[in-house]
Amino acid sequence: MMFAVAALALLVALGLALARAVAGPTVFDRALAGNSIGTLAMMMLAVLGFLAGRPEFLDLAILYGLLNVIGTIAVLKFFRVGDLGDPGEDPRP
Amino acid sequence: MLQRAILFLLFYAFWILMSGYFTPFLLGAGAAVSAAVVWFVRRMEVADREGHPVHLGWSALGYWPWLVKEILKSAIDVSKVILDPRLPASPTVVRFRPSQKTVVGLVTHANSITLTPGTLSVEVSPERFVVHGLTRASAQGAVDSEMDRRVARFEGGR
Amino acid sequence: MSLAVEIASWALLLAGGAFCVIGGLGLVRLRGFFPRTHASSVLDGGGAGLILAGLLLQAGWTLVAVKLLVIGVLIFFASPTAAHALANAALARGVKLEQDGEAPSKR
């Protein structure tokens, strides 16, 4: 019961974040919404695992989280420097 | 060498915790994969003092509960702003000099600022932090904050 | 499972769900890119953290709890890094830090 309520709240939040991703005027708004959707999807997977009594879903959530970070950083780097091979400035302290 | 052994043990413990099975094949595969990852990490030269700050020890652990409390407090503040029908956001930018010396301390401070809702570190360098705040009060709260003092304390004191 | 743990887990899940909805609402309502990042940080820090804590109470001392902790640590380290990278990239590409030009900065 309580997992269903939490899942419902997450669904509403996902819908709102999706609205921002569709409407966002700049690409950074969309990337921000995409990052939030990733976090919400992780939570959704975890809650769904408990809802269905199958905690194996947590492995999927971990994997999703790792890919989400890499995806966000890759998209940002692409829009910042234009290609993914650029090593960027690396100030050695 | 000691660092490599610690890394290997950490990776192997992580593997066992994630799998939860104790068949000989899976235990052997875990050892092989952990050793391979330690080798990759050595080759990529990312396992330095910063990426693996064991030297900070236990003093960093006392910082986390305090940070969680701060996150909850400011999450409630930001929620009030969002739920207010008049939307009383007054975006403010502050610039100040952090008091940390080491890279780990600076990164911890910047990440803590970002993790706390209502403040966001936009530019980070040893001389200057540029912090964006949702309201004027939250932005001013980041300057010479208790967070600054606490991070400076645990990066210096062992 | 004792009643107290059950009630605490209910409360944490409800509060986490509420923070998630509020964060989503802020993502839609706030104007300008930088204010919106704060809504996203409510979602990551408040919502996800509280939901994870609620699930942690349900899991008890099992391997499931360890996995939940790993997810928590992942969010704890990755979400500010992504937010900072996002803000820095937006600044580098010319998104205005101060909108309306009215917000004064200290010094």
PDB file of N, CA and C in Angstrom, chain C residues 7 9 11 25 27-28 32 35 39 42 44 46 49 54 58 67 77-78 89 93-94 96-97 104-105:
ATOM      1  N   ILE C   7       5.657   2.544  10.986  1.00  0.00           N
ATOM      2  CA  ILE C   7       5.160   3.922  10.919  1.00  0.00           C
ATOM      3  C   ILE C   7       6.257   4.865  10.428  1.00  0.00           C
ATOM      4  N   SER C   9       8.770   4.159   8.546  1.00  0.00           N
ATOM      5  CA  SER C   9       9.028   3.941   7.129  1.00  0.00           C
ATOM      6  C   SER C   9       7.934   4.575   6.268  1.00  0.00           C
ATOM      7  N   ALA C  11       6.189   7.232   7.114  1.00  0.00           N
ATOM      8  CA  ALA C  11       6.397   8.689   7.143  1.00  0.00           C
ATOM      9  C   ALA C  11       7.514   9.091   6.197  1.00  0.00           C
ATOM     10  N   LEU C  25       7.360  20.052  -9.350  1.00  0.00           N
ATOM     11  CA  LEU C  25       6.561  21.278  -9.473  1.00  0.00           C
ATOM     12  C   LEU C  25       7.483  22.487  -9.652  1.00  0.00           C
ATOM     13  N   LEU C  27      10.477  22.454 -10.840  1.00  0.00           N
ATOM     14  CA  LEU C  27      11.095  22.346 -12.162  1.00  0.00           C
ATOM     15  C   LEU C  27      10.204  22.995 -13.218  1.00  0.00           C
ATOM     16  N   VAL C  28       8.881  22.877 -13.032  1.00  0.00           N
ATOM     17  CA  VAL C  28       7.958  23.467 -14.010  1.00  0.00           C
ATOM     18  C   VAL C  28       7.721  24.938 -13.708  1.00  0.00           C
ATOM     19  N   GLY C  32      13.725  30.620 -15.403  1.00  0.00           N
ATOM     20  CA  GLY C  32      15.161  30.731 -15.571  1.00  0.00           C
ATOM     21  C   GLY C  32      15.865  29.420 -15.264  1.00  0.00           C
ATOM     22  N   PRO C  35      17.512  29.035 -11.256  1.00  0.00           N
ATOM     23  CA  PRO C  35      16.543  28.671 -10.211  1.00  0.00           C
ATOM     24  C   PRO C  35      16.040  27.242 -10.341  1.00  0.00           C
ATOM     25  N   ALA C  39      15.374  23.341  -7.771  1.00  0.00           N
ATOM     26  CA  ALA C  39      14.275  22.380  -7.686  1.00  0.00           C
ATOM     27  C   ALA C  39      14.794  20.964  -7.887  1.00  0.00           C
ATOM     28  N   VAL C  42      16.340  19.710  -4.763  1.00  0.00           N
ATOM     29  CA  VAL C  42      15.356  19.224  -3.778  1.00  0.00           C
ATOM     30  C   VAL C  42      14.985  17.783  -4.098  1.00  0.00           C
ATOM     31  N   ASP C  44      16.774  15.503  -5.777  1.00  0.00           N
ATOM     32  CA  ASP C  44      17.866  14.558  -5.523  1.00  0.00           C
ATOM     33  C   ASP C  44      18.149  14.411  -4.032  1.00  0.00           C
ATOM     34  N   GLY C  46      16.475  15.806  -1.130  1.00  0.00           N
ATOM     35  CA  GLY C  46      15.386  15.506  -0.210  1.00  0.00           C
ATOM     36  C   GLY C  46      14.599  14.278  -0.601  1.00  0.00           C
ATOM     37  N   GLY C  49      16.660  10.827  -1.146  1.00  0.00           N
ATOM     38  CA  GLY C  49      17.252  10.408   0.123  1.00  0.00           C
ATOM     39  C   GLY C  49      16.210   9.861   1.080  1.00  0.00           C
ATOM     40  N   GLY C  54      13.316   5.314   3.759  1.00  0.00           N
ATOM     41  CA  GLY C  54      12.113   4.544   4.039  1.00  0.00           C
ATOM     42  C   GLY C  54      12.241   3.103   3.586  1.00  0.00           C
ATOM     43  N   GLN C  58      12.409  -0.756   5.619  1.00  0.00           N
ATOM     44  CA  GLN C  58      11.646  -1.942   5.230  1.00  0.00           C
ATOM     45  C   GLN C  58      12.557  -3.140   5.012  1.00  0.00           C
ATOM     46  N   LYS C  67      22.478  -2.866  -0.989  1.00  0.00           N
ATOM     47  CA  LYS C  67      22.294  -2.304  -2.333  1.00  0.00           C
ATOM     48  C   LYS C  67      21.638  -0.932  -2.265  1.00  0.00           C
ATOM     49  N   PHE C  77      27.165  11.227  -4.277  1.00  0.00           N
ATOM     50  CA  PHE C  77      28.361  11.765  -4.923  1.00  0.00           C
ATOM     51  C   PHE C  77      28.092  12.236  -6.335  1.00  0.00           C
ATOM     52  N   ALA C  78      27.187  11.568  -7.052  1.00  0.00           N
ATOM     53  CA  ALA C  78      27.029  11.863  -8.478  1.00  0.00           C
ATOM     54  C   ALA C  78      26.141  13.070  -8.715  1.00  0.00           C
ATOM     55  N   ALA C  89      28.737  24.343 -17.383  1.00  0.00           N
ATOM     56  CA  ALA C  89      28.595  24.327 -18.842  1.00  0.00           C
ATOM     57  C   ALA C  89      27.628  25.410 -19.293  1.00  0.00           C
ATOM     58  N   ARG C  93      28.473  28.535 -21.761  1.00  0.00           N
ATOM     59  CA  ARG C  93      27.763  28.757 -23.015  1.00  0.00           C
ATOM     60  C   ARG C  93      26.867  29.983 -22.972  1.00  0.00           C
ATOM     61  N   GLY C  94      27.036  30.810 -21.951  1.00  0.00           N
ATOM     62  CA  GLY C  94      26.402  32.117 -21.998  1.00  0.00           C
ATOM     63  C   GLY C  94      25.008  32.209 -21.449  1.00  0.00           C
ATOM     64  N   LYS C  96      22.691  33.457 -18.708  1.00  0.00           N
ATOM     65  CA  LYS C  96      22.908  34.544 -17.756  1.00  0.00           C
ATOM     66  C   LYS C  96      22.755  34.059 -16.317  1.00  0.00           C
ATOM     67  N   LEU C  97      23.748  34.421 -15.473  1.00  0.00           N
ATOM     68  CA  LEU C  97      23.671  34.045 -14.063  1.00  0.00           C
ATOM     69  C   LEU C  97      22.562  34.819 -13.367  1.00  0.00           C
ATOM     70  N   PRO C 104      21.607  41.833  -6.608  1.00  0.00           N
ATOM     71  CA  PRO C 104      22.949  42.334  -6.357  1.00  0.00           C
ATOM     72  C   PRO C 104      23.834  41.237  -5.798  1.00  0.00           C
ATOM     73  N   SER C 105      25.094  41.244  -6.172  1.00  0.00           N
ATOM     74  CA  SER C 105      26.005  40.250  -5.633  1.00  0.00           C
ATOM     75  C   SER C 105      26.909  40.910  -4.617  1.00  0.00           C
TER      76      SER C 105
END
